Coordinates of N, CA, C and O in Angstrom, one line a residue:
M1 N -83.0 32.3 20.6 CA -82.2 32.4 21.7 C -82.2 33.8 22.3 O -82.1 34.8 21.6
S2 N -82.4 33.9 23.6 CA -82.4 35.2 24.2 C -81.6 35.2 25.5 O -81.4 34.1 26.1
V3 N -81.1 36.3 25.8 CA -80.3 36.5 27.0 C -81.2 36.9 28.2 O -82.1 37.7 28.1
T4 N -80.9 36.3 29.3 CA -81.6 36.6 30.6 C -80.8 37.3 31.5 O -79.5 37.5 31.3
R5 N -81.4 37.8 32.6 CA -80.6 38.5 33.6 C -79.5 37.6 34.2 O -78.4 38.0 34.5
E6 N -79.9 36.3 34.4 CA -78.9 35.4 34.9 C -77.7 35.2 34.0 O -76.6 35.0 34.5
D7 N -78.0 35.2 32.7 CA -76.9 35.1 31.7 C -75.9 36.3 31.9 O -74.7 36.1 31.9
V8 N -76.5 37.5 32.0 CA -75.7 38.7 32.1 C -74.9 38.6 33.4 O -73.7 38.9 33.5
R9 N -75.5 38.2 34.5 CA -74.8 38.0 35.8 C -73.7 37.1 35.7 O -72.6 37.3 36.2
R10 N -73.9 35.9 35.0 CA -72.9 34.9 34.9 C -71.7 35.4 34.0 O -70.5 35.2 34.4
V11 N -72.0 36.1 32.9 CA -70.9 36.6 32.1 C -70.1 37.7 32.9 O -68.9 37.7 32.8
A12 N -70.8 38.5 33.6 CA -70.1 39.6 34.4 C -69.3 38.9 35.4 O -68.1 39.3 35.7
E13 N -69.7 37.8 36.0 CA -69.0 37.1 37.0 C -67.7 36.5 36.4 O -66.6 36.6 37.0
L14 N -67.9 35.9 35.2 CA -66.7 35.3 34.6 C -65.7 36.4 34.2 O -64.5 36.1 34.2
A15 N -66.2 37.6 33.8 CA -65.3 38.7 33.4 C -64.8 39.5 34.7 O -64.1 40.4 34.5
R16 N -65.3 39.0 35.8 CA -64.9 39.7 37.1 C -65.3 41.2 37.1 O -64.6 42.0 37.5
L17 N -66.6 41.4 36.6 CA -67.1 42.7 36.6 C -68.2 42.8 37.6 O -69.0 41.8 37.8
T18 N -68.4 43.9 38.2 CA -69.4 44.2 39.2 C -70.5 45.0 38.5 O -70.2 46.1 38.1
L19 N -71.7 44.5 38.3 CA -72.8 45.2 37.7 C -73.9 45.4 38.7 O -74.3 44.5 39.3
P20 N -74.3 46.6 38.8 CA -75.5 46.9 39.7 C -76.7 46.2 39.2 O -76.9 46.2 38.0
D21 N -77.6 45.8 40.1 CA -78.8 45.1 39.6 C -79.7 46.0 38.7 O -80.3 45.5 37.8
E22 N -79.7 47.3 39.0 CA -80.5 48.2 38.1 C -80.0 48.3 36.7 O -80.7 48.7 35.8
A23 N -78.8 47.9 36.5 CA -78.2 48.0 35.1 C -78.4 46.7 34.3 O -78.3 46.7 33.1
L24 N -78.8 45.6 35.0 CA -79.0 44.4 34.3 C -80.0 44.4 33.1 O -79.8 43.9 32.1
D25 N -81.1 45.0 33.4 CA -82.2 45.1 32.3 C -81.7 45.8 31.1 O -82.0 45.4 30.0
G26 N -80.9 46.8 31.2 CA -80.3 47.5 30.1 C -79.4 46.6 29.3 O -79.4 46.6 28.0
Y27 N -78.5 45.9 30.0 CA -77.6 45.0 29.3 C -78.4 43.8 28.6 O -78.0 43.4 27.5
V28 N -79.4 43.3 29.3 CA -80.2 42.3 28.7 C -80.8 42.8 27.4 O -80.8 42.1 26.3
A29 N -81.4 44.0 27.4 CA -82.0 44.5 26.2 C -81.0 44.7 25.1 O -81.3 44.4 23.9
Q30 N -79.8 45.3 25.4 CA -78.8 45.5 24.4 C -78.3 44.2 23.8 O -78.2 44.1 22.6
L31 N -78.1 43.2 24.6 CA -77.6 41.9 24.1 C -78.7 41.2 23.3 O -78.4 40.6 22.2
N32 N -79.9 41.3 23.7 CA -81.0 40.7 22.9 C -81.2 41.5 21.6 O -81.5 40.9 20.5
G33 N -80.9 42.8 21.6 CA -81.0 43.5 20.3 C -79.9 43.1 19.4 O -80.1 43.0 18.2
I34 N -78.7 42.8 19.9 CA -77.6 42.4 19.1 C -77.9 41.0 18.5 O -77.7 40.8 17.3
L35 N -78.5 40.1 19.3 CA -78.9 38.8 18.8 C -80.0 38.9 17.7 O -80.0 38.1 16.7
A36 N -80.9 39.8 17.9 CA -81.9 40.0 16.9 C -81.3 40.5 15.5 O -81.7 40.0 14.5
H37 N -80.3 41.4 15.6 CA -79.6 41.8 14.4 C -78.9 40.7 13.7 O -78.9 40.5 12.5
M38 N -78.3 39.8 14.5 CA -77.5 38.7 14.0 C -78.5 37.7 13.3 O -78.2 37.1 12.3
A39 N -79.7 37.5 13.9 CA -80.7 36.6 13.3 C -81.2 37.2 12.0 O -81.4 36.5 11.0
A40 N -81.3 38.5 11.9 CA -81.7 39.2 10.6 C -80.6 39.0 9.6 O -80.9 38.7 8.4
L41 N -79.4 39.1 10.0 CA -78.3 38.9 9.0 C -78.2 37.4 8.5 O -77.9 37.2 7.4
Q42 N -78.6 36.5 9.4 CA -78.6 35.1 9.0 C -79.7 34.8 8.0 O -79.5 33.8 7.2
S43 N -80.7 35.6 8.0 CA -81.8 35.3 7.0 C -81.5 35.8 5.6 O -82.2 35.5 4.7
V44 N -80.4 36.6 5.5 CA -80.1 37.2 4.2 C -79.4 36.1 3.4 O -78.5 35.4 3.9
S45 N -79.7 36.0 2.1 CA -79.1 35.0 1.2 C -77.7 35.5 0.9 O -77.4 36.6 0.6
P46 N -76.7 34.6 1.0 CA -75.3 35.0 0.7 C -75.1 35.1 -0.8 O -74.0 35.6 -1.2
Q47 N -76.0 34.8 -1.7 CA -75.9 34.9 -3.1 C -75.9 36.4 -3.5 O -76.7 37.1 -2.9
L48 N -75.0 36.7 -4.4 CA -75.0 38.1 -4.9 C -76.3 38.5 -5.7 O -76.7 37.7 -6.4
T49 N -76.8 39.6 -5.5 CA -77.9 40.1 -6.3 C -77.3 41.1 -7.3 O -76.1 41.1 -7.5
D50 N -78.2 41.8 -8.0 CA -77.8 42.7 -9.0 C -77.1 43.9 -8.4 O -77.6 45.0 -8.4
A51 N -75.8 43.7 -7.9 CA -75.1 44.8 -7.3 C -73.9 45.2 -8.2 O -73.1 46.0 -7.8
G52 N -73.9 44.6 -9.4 CA -72.8 45.0 -10.3 C -71.5 44.3 -10.1 O -70.5 44.6 -10.7
T53 N -71.5 43.3 -9.2 CA -70.3 42.6 -8.9 C -70.3 41.2 -9.5 O -71.4 40.5 -9.4
A54 N -69.3 40.8 -10.1 CA -69.3 39.4 -10.7 C -69.4 38.4 -9.6 O -68.8 38.6 -8.6
P55 N -70.0 37.2 -9.9 CA -70.1 36.2 -8.9 C -68.8 35.7 -8.4 O -68.6 35.2 -7.3
A56 N -67.8 35.8 -9.3 CA -66.4 35.3 -8.9 C -65.7 36.3 -7.9 O -64.7 35.9 -7.3
G57 N -66.3 37.5 -7.7 CA -65.7 38.4 -6.8 C -64.7 39.3 -7.6 O -64.5 39.2 -8.8
M58 N -64.0 40.1 -6.9 CA -63.0 41.0 -7.4 C -61.7 40.3 -7.8 O -61.3 39.4 -7.1
P59 N -61.1 40.6 -8.9 CA -59.9 39.9 -9.3 C -58.8 40.3 -8.3 O -58.7 41.5 -7.8
L60 N -57.9 39.4 -8.0 CA -56.9 39.7 -7.0 C -55.6 40.1 -7.7 O -55.4 39.7 -8.9
R61 N -54.9 41.0 -7.1 CA -53.6 41.4 -7.7 C -52.6 40.4 -7.4 O -52.7 39.6 -6.5
A62 N -51.5 40.4 -8.1 CA -50.4 39.5 -7.9 C -49.8 39.8 -6.5 O -49.6 41.0 -6.1
D63 N -49.4 38.8 -5.8 CA -48.8 38.9 -4.5 C -47.3 39.1 -4.7 O -46.6 38.1 -4.7
E64 N -46.9 40.3 -4.8 CA -45.5 40.6 -5.1 C -44.9 41.4 -3.9 O -45.6 42.3 -3.4
P65 N -43.7 41.1 -3.5 CA -43.1 42.0 -2.4 C -42.8 43.4 -2.9 O -42.6 43.6 -4.1
G66 N -42.8 44.3 -2.0 CA -42.4 45.6 -2.3 C -43.5 46.6 -2.0 O -44.6 46.2 -1.7
A67 N -43.2 47.9 -2.1 CA -44.2 48.9 -1.7 C -45.1 49.1 -2.9 O -44.7 49.0 -4.1
T68 N -46.4 49.4 -2.6 CA -47.3 49.8 -3.6 C -47.1 51.3 -3.9 O -47.1 52.1 -3.0
P69 N -46.9 51.6 -5.2 CA -46.7 53.0 -5.5 C -47.9 53.9 -5.2 O -49.1 53.5 -5.4
L70 N -47.7 55.1 -4.8 CA -48.8 56.0 -4.5 C -49.3 56.6 -5.8 O -48.6 56.8 -6.7
A71 N -50.6 57.0 -5.7 CA -51.2 57.6 -6.9 C -50.6 59.0 -7.1 O -50.6 59.5 -8.3
H72 N -50.3 59.7 -6.0 CA -49.7 61.1 -6.1 C -48.4 61.1 -5.3 O -48.2 60.3 -4.4
E73 N -47.6 62.0 -5.7 CA -46.3 62.2 -5.0 C -46.6 62.5 -3.5 O -47.4 63.4 -3.3
A74 N -45.9 61.9 -2.6 CA -46.2 62.1 -1.2 C -46.0 63.6 -0.8 O -46.8 64.1 0.0
A75 N -45.1 64.2 -1.4 CA -44.8 65.7 -1.0 C -46.0 66.5 -1.4 O -46.2 67.6 -0.9
S76 N -46.9 66.1 -2.3 CA -48.0 66.9 -2.8 C -49.1 66.9 -1.7 O -49.9 67.8 -1.7
F77 N -49.1 66.0 -0.8 CA -50.2 66.0 0.3 C -49.6 66.0 1.7 O -50.3 66.2 2.7
A78 N -48.3 65.9 1.8 CA -47.7 66.0 3.2 C -47.2 67.4 3.5 O -46.6 68.0 2.6
P79 N -47.5 67.9 4.7 CA -47.1 69.2 5.0 C -45.6 69.3 5.1 O -45.0 70.4 4.8
A80 N -44.9 68.3 5.5 CA -43.4 68.3 5.6 C -42.9 66.9 5.5 O -43.5 66.0 6.1
M81 N -41.7 66.8 4.8 CA -41.1 65.5 4.7 C -39.6 65.7 4.8 O -39.0 66.8 4.5
R82 N -38.9 64.6 5.3 CA -37.4 64.6 5.4 C -37.0 63.2 5.1 O -37.4 62.3 5.8
E83 N -36.1 63.0 4.1 CA -35.5 61.7 3.8 C -36.6 60.7 3.6 O -36.4 59.5 4.0
G84 N -37.7 61.1 2.9 CA -38.7 60.1 2.6 C -39.7 59.8 3.7 O -40.6 59.0 3.6
F85 N -39.5 60.5 4.9 CA -40.4 60.3 6.0 C -41.3 61.5 6.2 O -40.9 62.6 6.0
F86 N -42.5 61.2 6.7 CA -43.5 62.3 7.0 C -43.0 62.9 8.3 O -42.7 62.2 9.3
L87 N -43.0 64.3 8.4 CA -42.7 65.0 9.6 C -44.0 65.4 10.2 O -44.8 66.0 9.6
V88 N -44.2 65.1 11.5 CA -45.4 65.5 12.2 C -45.0 66.4 13.4 O -43.9 66.2 14.0
P89 N -45.8 67.3 13.8 CA -45.4 68.2 14.9 C -45.4 67.4 16.2 O -46.2 66.5 16.4
R90 N -44.6 67.8 17.1 CA -44.5 67.2 18.4 C -45.8 67.5 19.2 O -46.3 68.7 19.1
L91 N -46.3 66.6 19.9 CA -47.5 66.8 20.7 C -47.1 67.8 21.8 O -46.0 67.8 22.4
A92 N -48.1 68.7 22.2 CA -47.8 69.7 23.2 C -47.4 69.0 24.5 O -46.7 69.6 25.3
T93 N -48.0 67.8 24.8 CA -47.7 67.2 26.0 C -46.3 66.6 26.1 O -45.8 66.2 27.1
H94 N -45.6 66.6 24.9 CA -44.2 66.0 24.8 C -43.2 67.0 24.4 O -42.0 66.7 24.1
E95 N -43.5 68.3 24.5 CA -42.6 69.3 24.0 C -41.4 69.4 24.9 O -40.2 69.5 24.5
D96 N -41.5 69.2 26.3 CA -40.4 69.3 27.2 C -39.5 68.1 27.0 O -38.3 68.1 27.3
A97 N -40.0 66.9 26.6 CA -39.2 65.7 26.5 C -38.1 65.8 25.5 O -37.1 65.2 25.6
G98 N -38.3 66.6 24.4 CA -37.4 66.7 23.3 C -36.2 67.7 23.6 O -35.3 67.8 22.9
E99 N -36.3 68.5 24.7 CA -35.4 69.5 25.0 C -34.0 68.9 25.2 O -33.0 69.4 24.8
G100 N -33.9 67.8 26.0 CA -32.6 67.2 26.3 C -32.0 66.3 25.3 O -30.9 65.9 25.3
A101 N -32.9 65.9 24.3 CA -32.4 64.9 23.3 C -31.7 65.5 22.2 O -31.8 66.6 21.8

């Protein structure tokens, strides 16, 4: 299956996009390249090879509610914290907005 200029025009029309005629060949080439990659992926066997992973896949953890504990204390990698929340600096574009609050 390959994409034609008419296919690209039709999809652009459905998406209500205006594409110049000189750009069509580029889009056709890109979309055909994507389809070629997809065809290559389809030819790969889904069976696991010697990748060190068991055929059954990774064991799943128990689905339990609650937070997953961190490997390290949050304060060890956070520059600033207050009441268990990470403090981040205000964006320069929002500095005036905090003045009245």
